[in-house]
JSON list of C-alpha atoms in Angstrom, two decimals:
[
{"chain": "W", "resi": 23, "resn": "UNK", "atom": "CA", "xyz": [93.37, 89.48, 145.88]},
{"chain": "W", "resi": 24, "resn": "UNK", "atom": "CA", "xyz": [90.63, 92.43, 145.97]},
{"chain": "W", "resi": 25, "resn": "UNK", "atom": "CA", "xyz": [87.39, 92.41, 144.80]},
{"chain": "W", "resi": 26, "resn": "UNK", "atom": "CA", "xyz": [85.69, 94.72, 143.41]},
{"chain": "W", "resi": 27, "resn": "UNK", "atom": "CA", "xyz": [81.87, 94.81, 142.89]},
{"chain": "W", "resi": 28, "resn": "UNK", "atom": "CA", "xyz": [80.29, 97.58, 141.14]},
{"chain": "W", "resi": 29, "resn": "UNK", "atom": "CA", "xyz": [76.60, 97.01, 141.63]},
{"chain": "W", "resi": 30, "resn": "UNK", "atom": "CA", "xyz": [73.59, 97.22, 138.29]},
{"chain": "W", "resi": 31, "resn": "UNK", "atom": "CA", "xyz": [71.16, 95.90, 136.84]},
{"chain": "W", "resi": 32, "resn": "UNK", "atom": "CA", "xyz": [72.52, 93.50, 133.55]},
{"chain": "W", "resi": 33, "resn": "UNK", "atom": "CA", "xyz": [71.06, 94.41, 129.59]},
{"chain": "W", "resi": 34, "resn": "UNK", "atom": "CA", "xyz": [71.53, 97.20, 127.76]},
{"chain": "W", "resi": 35, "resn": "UNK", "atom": "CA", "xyz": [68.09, 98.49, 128.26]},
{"chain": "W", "resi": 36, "resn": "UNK", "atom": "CA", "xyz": [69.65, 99.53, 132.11]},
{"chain": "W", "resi": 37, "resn": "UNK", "atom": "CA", "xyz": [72.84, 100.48, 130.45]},
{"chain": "W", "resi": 38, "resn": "UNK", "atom": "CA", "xyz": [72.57, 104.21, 131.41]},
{"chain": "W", "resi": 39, "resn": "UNK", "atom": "CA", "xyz": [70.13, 104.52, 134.65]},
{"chain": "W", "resi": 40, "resn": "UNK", "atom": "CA", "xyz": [70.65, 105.82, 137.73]},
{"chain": "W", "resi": 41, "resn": "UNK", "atom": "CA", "xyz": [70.60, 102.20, 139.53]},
{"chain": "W", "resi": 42, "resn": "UNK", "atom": "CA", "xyz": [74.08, 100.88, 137.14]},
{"chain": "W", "resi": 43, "resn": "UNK", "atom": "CA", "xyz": [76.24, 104.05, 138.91]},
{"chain": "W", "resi": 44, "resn": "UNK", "atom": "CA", "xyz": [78.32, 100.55, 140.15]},
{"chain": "W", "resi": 45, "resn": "UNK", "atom": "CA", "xyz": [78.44, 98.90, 136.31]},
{"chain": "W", "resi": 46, "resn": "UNK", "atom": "CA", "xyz": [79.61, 102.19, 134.78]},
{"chain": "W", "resi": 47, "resn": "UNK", "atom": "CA", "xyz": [82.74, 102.65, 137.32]},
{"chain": "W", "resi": 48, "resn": "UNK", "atom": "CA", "xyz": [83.54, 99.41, 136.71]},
{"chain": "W", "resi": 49, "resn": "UNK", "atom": "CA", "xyz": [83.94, 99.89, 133.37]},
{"chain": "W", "resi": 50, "resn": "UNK", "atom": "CA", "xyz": [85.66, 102.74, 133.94]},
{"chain": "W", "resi": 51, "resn": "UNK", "atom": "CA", "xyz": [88.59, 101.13, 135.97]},
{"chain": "W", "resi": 52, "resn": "UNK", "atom": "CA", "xyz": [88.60, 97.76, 133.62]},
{"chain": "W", "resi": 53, "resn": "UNK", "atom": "CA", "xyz": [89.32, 100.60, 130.33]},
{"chain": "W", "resi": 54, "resn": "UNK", "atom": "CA", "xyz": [91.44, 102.44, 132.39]},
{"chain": "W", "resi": 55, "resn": "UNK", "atom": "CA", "xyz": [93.99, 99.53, 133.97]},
{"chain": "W", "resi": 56, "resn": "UNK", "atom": "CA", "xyz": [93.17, 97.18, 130.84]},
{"chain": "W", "resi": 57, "resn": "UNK", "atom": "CA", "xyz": [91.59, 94.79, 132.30]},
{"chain": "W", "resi": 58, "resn": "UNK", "atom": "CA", "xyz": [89.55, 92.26, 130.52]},
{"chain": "W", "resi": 59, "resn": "UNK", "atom": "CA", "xyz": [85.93, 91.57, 131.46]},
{"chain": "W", "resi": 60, "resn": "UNK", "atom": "CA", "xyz": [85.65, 88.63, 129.55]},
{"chain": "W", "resi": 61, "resn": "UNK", "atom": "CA", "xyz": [84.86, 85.99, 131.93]},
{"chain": "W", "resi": 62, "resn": "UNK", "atom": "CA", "xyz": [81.64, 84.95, 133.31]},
{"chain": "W", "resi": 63, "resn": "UNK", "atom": "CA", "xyz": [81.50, 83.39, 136.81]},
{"chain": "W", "resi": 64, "resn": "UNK", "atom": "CA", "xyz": [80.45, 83.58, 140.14]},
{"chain": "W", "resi": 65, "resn": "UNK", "atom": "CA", "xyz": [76.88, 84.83, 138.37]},
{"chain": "W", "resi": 66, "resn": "UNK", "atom": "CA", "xyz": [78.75, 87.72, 137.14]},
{"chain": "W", "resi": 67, "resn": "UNK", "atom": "CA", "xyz": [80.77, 89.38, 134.58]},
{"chain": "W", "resi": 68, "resn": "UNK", "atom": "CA", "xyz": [84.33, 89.70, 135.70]},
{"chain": "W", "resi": 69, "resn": "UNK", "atom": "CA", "xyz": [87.35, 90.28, 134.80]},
{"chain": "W", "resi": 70, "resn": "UNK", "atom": "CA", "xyz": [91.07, 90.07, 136.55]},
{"chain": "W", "resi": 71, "resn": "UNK", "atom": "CA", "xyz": [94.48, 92.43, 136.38]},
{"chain": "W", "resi": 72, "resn": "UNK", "atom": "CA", "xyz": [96.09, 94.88, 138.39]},
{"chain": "W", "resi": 73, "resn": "UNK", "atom": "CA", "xyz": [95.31, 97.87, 139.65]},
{"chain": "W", "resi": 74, "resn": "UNK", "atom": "CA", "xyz": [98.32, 100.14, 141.20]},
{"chain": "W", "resi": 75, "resn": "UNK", "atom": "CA", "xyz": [100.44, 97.05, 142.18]},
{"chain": "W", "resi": 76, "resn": "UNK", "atom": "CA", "xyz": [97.42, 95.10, 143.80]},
{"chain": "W", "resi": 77, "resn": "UNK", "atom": "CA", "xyz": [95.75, 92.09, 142.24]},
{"chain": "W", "resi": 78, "resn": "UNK", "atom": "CA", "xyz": [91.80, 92.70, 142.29]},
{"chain": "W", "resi": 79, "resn": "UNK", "atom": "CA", "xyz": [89.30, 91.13, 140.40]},
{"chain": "W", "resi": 80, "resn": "UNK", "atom": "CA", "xyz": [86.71, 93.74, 138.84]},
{"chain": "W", "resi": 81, "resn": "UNK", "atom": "CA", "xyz": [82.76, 92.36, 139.46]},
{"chain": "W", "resi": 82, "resn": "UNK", "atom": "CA", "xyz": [79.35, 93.09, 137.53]},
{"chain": "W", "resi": 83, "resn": "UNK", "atom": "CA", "xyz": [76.64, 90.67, 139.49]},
{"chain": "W", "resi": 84, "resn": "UNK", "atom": "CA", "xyz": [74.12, 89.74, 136.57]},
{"chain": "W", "resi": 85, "resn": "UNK", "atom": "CA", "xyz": [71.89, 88.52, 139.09]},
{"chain": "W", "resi": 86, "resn": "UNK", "atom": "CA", "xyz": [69.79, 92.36, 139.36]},
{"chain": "W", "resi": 87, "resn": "UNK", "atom": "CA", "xyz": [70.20, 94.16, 141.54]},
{"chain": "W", "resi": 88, "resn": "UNK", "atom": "CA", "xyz": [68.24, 92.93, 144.42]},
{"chain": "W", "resi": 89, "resn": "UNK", "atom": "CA", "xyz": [70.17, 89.60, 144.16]},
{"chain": "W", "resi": 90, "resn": "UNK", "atom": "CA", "xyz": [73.68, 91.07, 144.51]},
{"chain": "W", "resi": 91, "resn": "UNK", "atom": "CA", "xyz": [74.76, 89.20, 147.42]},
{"chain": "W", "resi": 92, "resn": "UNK", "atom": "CA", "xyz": [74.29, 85.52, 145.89]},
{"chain": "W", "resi": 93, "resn": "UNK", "atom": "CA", "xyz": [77.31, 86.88, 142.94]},
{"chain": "W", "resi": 94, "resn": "UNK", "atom": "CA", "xyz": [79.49, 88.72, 145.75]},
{"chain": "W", "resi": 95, "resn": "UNK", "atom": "CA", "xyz": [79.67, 85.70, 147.93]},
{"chain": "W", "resi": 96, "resn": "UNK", "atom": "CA", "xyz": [80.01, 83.24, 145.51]},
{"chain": "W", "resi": 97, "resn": "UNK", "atom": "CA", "xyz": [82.92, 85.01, 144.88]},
{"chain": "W", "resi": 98, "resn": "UNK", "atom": "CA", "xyz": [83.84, 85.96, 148.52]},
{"chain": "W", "resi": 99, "resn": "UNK", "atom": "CA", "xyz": [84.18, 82.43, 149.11]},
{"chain": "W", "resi": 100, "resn": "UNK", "atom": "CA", "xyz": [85.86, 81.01, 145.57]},
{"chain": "W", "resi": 101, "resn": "UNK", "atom": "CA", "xyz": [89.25, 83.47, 146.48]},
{"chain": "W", "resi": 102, "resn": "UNK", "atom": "CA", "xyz": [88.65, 83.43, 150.56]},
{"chain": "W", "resi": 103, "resn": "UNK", "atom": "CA", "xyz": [89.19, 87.12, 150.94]},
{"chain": "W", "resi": 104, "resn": "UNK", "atom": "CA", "xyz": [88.35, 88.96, 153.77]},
{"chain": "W", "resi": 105, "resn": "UNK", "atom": "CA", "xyz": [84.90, 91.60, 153.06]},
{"chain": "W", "resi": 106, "resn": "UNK", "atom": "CA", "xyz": [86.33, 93.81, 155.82]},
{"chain": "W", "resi": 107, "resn": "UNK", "atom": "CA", "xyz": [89.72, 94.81, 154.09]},
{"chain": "W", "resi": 108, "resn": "UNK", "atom": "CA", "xyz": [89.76, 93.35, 150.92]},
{"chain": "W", "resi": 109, "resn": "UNK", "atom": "CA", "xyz": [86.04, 94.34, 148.95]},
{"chain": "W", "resi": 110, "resn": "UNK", "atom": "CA", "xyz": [85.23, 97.32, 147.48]},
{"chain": "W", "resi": 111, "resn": "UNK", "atom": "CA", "xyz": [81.41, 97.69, 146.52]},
{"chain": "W", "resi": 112, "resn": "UNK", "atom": "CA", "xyz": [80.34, 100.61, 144.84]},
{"chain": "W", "resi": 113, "resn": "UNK", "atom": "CA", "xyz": [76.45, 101.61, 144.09]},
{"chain": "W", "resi": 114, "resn": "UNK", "atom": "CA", "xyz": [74.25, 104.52, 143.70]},
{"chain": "W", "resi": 115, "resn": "UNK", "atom": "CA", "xyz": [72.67, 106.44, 146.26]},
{"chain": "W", "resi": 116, "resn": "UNK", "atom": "CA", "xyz": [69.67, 108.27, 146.04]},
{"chain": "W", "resi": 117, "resn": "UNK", "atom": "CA", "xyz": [70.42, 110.39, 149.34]},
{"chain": "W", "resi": 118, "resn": "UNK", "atom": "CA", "xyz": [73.25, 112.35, 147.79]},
{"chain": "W", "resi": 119, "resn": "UNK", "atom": "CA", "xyz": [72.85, 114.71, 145.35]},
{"chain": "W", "resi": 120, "resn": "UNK", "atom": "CA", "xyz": [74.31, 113.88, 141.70]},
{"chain": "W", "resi": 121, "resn": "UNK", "atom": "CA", "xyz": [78.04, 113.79, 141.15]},
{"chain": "W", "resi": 122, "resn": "UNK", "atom": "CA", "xyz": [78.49, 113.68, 145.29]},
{"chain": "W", "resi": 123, "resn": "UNK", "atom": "CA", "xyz": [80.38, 110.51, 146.68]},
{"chain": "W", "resi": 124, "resn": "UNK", "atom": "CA", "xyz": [80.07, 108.62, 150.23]},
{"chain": "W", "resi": 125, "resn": "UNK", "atom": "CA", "xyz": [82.81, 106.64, 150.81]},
{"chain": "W", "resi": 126, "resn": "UNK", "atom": "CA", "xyz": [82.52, 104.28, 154.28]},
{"chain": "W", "resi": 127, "resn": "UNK", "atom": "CA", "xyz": [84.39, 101.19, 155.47]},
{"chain": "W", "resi": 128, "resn": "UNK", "atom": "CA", "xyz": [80.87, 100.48, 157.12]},
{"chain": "W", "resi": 129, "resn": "UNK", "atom": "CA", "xyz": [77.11, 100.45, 157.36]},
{"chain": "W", "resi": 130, "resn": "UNK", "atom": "CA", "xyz": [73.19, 99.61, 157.15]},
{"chain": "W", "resi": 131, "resn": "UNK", "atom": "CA", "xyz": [72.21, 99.20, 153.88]},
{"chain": "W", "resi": 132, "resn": "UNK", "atom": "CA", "xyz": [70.31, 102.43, 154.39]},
{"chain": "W", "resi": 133, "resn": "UNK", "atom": "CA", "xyz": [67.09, 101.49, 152.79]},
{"chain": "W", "resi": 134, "resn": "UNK", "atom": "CA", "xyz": [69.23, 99.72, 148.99]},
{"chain": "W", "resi": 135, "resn": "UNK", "atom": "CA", "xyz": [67.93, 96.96, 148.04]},
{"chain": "W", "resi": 136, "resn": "UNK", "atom": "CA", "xyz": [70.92, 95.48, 146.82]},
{"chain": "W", "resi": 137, "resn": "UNK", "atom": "CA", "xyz": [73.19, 96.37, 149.89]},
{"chain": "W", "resi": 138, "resn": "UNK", "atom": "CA", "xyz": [70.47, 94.48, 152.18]},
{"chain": "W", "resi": 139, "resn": "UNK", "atom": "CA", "xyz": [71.16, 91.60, 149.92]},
{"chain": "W", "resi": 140, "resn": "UNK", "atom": "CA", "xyz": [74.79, 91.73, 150.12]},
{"chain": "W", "resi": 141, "resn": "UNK", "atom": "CA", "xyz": [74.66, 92.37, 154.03]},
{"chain": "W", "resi": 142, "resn": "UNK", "atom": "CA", "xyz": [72.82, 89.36, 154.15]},
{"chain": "W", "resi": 143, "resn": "UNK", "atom": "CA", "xyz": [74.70, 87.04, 152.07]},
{"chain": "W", "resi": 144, "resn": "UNK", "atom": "CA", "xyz": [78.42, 88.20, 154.04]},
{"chain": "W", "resi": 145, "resn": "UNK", "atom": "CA", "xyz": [76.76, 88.49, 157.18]},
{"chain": "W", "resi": 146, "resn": "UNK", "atom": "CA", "xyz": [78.47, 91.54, 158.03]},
{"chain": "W", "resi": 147, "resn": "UNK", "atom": "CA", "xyz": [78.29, 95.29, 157.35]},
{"chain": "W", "resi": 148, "resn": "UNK", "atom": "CA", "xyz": [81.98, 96.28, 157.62]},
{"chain": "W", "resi": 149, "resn": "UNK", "atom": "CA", "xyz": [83.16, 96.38, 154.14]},
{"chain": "W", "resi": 150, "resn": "UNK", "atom": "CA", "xyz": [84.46, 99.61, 152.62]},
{"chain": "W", "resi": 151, "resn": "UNK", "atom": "CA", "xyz": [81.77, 101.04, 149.91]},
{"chain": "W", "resi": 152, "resn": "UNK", "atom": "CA", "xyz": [81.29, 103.95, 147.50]},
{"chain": "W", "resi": 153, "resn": "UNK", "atom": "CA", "xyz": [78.33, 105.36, 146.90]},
{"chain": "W", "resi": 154, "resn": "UNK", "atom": "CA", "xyz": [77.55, 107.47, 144.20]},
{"chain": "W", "resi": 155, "resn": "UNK", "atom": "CA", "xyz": [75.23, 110.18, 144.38]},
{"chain": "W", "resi": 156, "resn": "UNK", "atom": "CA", "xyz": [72.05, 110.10, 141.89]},
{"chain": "W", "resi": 157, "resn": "UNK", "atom": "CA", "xyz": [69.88, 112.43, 143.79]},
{"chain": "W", "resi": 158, "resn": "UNK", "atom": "CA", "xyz": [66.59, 112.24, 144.95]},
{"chain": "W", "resi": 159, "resn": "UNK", "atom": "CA", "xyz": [63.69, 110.90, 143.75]},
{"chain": "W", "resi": 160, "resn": "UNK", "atom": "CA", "xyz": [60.93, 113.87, 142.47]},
{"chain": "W", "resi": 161, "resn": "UNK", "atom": "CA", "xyz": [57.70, 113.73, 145.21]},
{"chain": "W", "resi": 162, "resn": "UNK", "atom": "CA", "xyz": [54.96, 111.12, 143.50]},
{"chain": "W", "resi": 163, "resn": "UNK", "atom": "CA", "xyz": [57.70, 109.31, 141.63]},
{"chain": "W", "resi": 164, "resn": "UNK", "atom": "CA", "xyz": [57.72, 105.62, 142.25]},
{"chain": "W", "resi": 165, "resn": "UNK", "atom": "CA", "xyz": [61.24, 104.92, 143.39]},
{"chain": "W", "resi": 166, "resn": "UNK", "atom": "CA", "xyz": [62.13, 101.77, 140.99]},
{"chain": "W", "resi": 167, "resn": "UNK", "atom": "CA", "xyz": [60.64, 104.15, 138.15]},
{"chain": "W", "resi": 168, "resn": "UNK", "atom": "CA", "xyz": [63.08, 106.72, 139.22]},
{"chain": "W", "resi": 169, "resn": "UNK", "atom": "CA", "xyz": [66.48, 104.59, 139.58]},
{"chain": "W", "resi": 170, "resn": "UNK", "atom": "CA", "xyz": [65.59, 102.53, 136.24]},
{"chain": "W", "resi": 171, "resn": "UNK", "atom": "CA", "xyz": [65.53, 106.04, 134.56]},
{"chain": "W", "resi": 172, "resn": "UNK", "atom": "CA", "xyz": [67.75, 108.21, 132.95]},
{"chain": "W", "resi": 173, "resn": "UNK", "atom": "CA", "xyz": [69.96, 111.51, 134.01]},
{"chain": "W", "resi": 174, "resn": "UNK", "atom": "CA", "xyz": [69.22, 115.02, 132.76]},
{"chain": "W", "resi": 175, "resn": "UNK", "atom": "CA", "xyz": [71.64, 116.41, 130.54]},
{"chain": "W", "resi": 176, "resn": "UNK", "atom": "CA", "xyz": [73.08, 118.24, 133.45]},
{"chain": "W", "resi": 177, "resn": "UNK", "atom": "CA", "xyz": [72.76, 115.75, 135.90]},
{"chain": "W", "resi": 178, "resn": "UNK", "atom": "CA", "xyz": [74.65, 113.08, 133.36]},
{"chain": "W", "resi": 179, "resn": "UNK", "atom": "CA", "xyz": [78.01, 115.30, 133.42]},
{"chain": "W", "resi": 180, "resn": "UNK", "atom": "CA", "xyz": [78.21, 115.57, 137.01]},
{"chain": "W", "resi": 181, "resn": "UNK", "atom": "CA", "xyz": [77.34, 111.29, 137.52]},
{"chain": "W", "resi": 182, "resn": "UNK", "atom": "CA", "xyz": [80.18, 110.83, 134.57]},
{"chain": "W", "resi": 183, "resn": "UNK", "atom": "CA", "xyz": [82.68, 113.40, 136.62]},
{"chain": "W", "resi": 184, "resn": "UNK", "atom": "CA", "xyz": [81.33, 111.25, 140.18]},
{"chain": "W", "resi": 185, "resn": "UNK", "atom": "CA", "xyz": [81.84, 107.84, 138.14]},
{"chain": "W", "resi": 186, "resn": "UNK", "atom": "CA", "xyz": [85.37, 108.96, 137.31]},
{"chain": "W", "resi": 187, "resn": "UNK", "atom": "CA", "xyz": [86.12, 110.19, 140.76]},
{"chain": "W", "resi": 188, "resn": "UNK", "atom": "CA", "xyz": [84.80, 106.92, 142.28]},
{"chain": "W", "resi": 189, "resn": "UNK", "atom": "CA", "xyz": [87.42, 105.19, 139.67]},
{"chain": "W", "resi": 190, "resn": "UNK", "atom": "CA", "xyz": [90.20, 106.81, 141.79]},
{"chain": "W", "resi": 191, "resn": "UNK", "atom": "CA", "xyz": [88.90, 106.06, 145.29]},
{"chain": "W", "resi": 192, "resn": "UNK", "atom": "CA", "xyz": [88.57, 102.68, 144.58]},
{"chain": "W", "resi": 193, "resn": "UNK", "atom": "CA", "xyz": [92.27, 102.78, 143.58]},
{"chain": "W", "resi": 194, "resn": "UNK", "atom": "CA", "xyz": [92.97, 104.78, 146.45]},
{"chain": "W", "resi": 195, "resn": "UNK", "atom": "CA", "xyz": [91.43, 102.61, 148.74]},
{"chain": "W", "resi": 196, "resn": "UNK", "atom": "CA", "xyz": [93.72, 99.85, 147.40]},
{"chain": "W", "resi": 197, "resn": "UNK", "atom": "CA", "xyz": [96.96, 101.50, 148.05]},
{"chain": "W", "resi": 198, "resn": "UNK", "atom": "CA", "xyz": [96.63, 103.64, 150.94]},
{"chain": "W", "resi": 199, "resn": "UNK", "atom": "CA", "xyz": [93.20, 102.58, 152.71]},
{"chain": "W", "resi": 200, "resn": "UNK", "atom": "CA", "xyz": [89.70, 103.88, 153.35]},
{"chain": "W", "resi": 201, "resn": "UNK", "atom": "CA", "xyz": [90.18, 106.21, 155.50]},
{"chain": "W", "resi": 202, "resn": "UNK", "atom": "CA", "xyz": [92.75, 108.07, 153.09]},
{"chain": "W", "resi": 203, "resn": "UNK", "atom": "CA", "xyz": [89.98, 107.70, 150.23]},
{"chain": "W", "resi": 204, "resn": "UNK", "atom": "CA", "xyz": [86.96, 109.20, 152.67]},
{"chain": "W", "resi": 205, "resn": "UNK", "atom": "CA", "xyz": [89.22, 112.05, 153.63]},
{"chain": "W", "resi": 206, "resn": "UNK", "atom": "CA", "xyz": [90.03, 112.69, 150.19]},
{"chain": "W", "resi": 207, "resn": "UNK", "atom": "CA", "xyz": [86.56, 112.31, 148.26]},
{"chain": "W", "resi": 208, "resn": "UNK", "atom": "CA", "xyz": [83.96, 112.33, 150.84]}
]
């Protein structure tokens, strides 16, 4: 079993901001392998299937973002998988430019707020992530006003293009590995 996570903020009124990059691939892989995300557990929406031959389960913490970890390890613990080979968390990233991806196996939480939570809560930093690129926040913007806000036209269809691409690493990442993945999308 594989989790996973795509990382958000839950309610409609966060539906389409640049902190729910995680919630919208999600959605993208549950439409795309027909997977049901009809259950709630582990403080999360969730749903289980198959994606190219591997059993995963697909993971939207409700707890906001900054409470990530509490869902993740909940459900960490409930299948006893291992974070290092078998999670997948994938978030936005304010350091990369929209529609670029980052995809490591490791790493700080460098500076999200969420990712420090998860770090915490699985006491390690070695678990493969994406991170999808949302760009930077404008000088004299305050930073949660910028990730709880909306893309430009122009930025949307590049994050919808990076959401669709981070779809396929995650996949990727199932089958052949991280390091296939970062060579092909990083």
């Amino acid at each position: 079993m594989y989790i996973i996570a795509g990382l958000g903020n839950p309610g409609s009124k966060y539906e389409k901001t640049r902190h729910n990059m995680g919630f919208r691939v999600i959605d993208l892989l549950a439409e795309k392998y027909h997977i049901d995300m009809n259950m709630k557990k582990h403080k999360a929406v969730c749903g289980t299937g198959v994606i190219e031959g591997r059993k995963v389960m697909l993971l939207k913490p409700q707890t906001f973002m900054n409470l990530s970890g509490e869902s993740i390890r909940e459900a960490v613990d409930f299948y006893k998988i291992d974070p290092e080979t078998e999670l997948i968390v994938i978030y936005d990233d304010i350091s990369l430019a929209p529609g670029n991806l980052r995809i490591r196996k490791k790493g700080s939480a460098g500076g999200h707020n969420g990712m420090k939570n998860i770090i915490l809560h699985l006491g390690t930093q070695v678990f493969s992530r994406i991170r999808v690129g949302v760009g930077e926040k404008p000088a004299g913007w305050d930073l949660a006003d910028y990730v709880l806000g909306g893309f430009s036209k122009e930025d949307e269809a590049l994050v919808k293009e990076a959401c669709e691409h981070a779809a396929e690493a995650a996949a990727e990442i199932l089958t052949d590995g991280p390091d296939k993945a970062m060579n092909d999308f990083n």
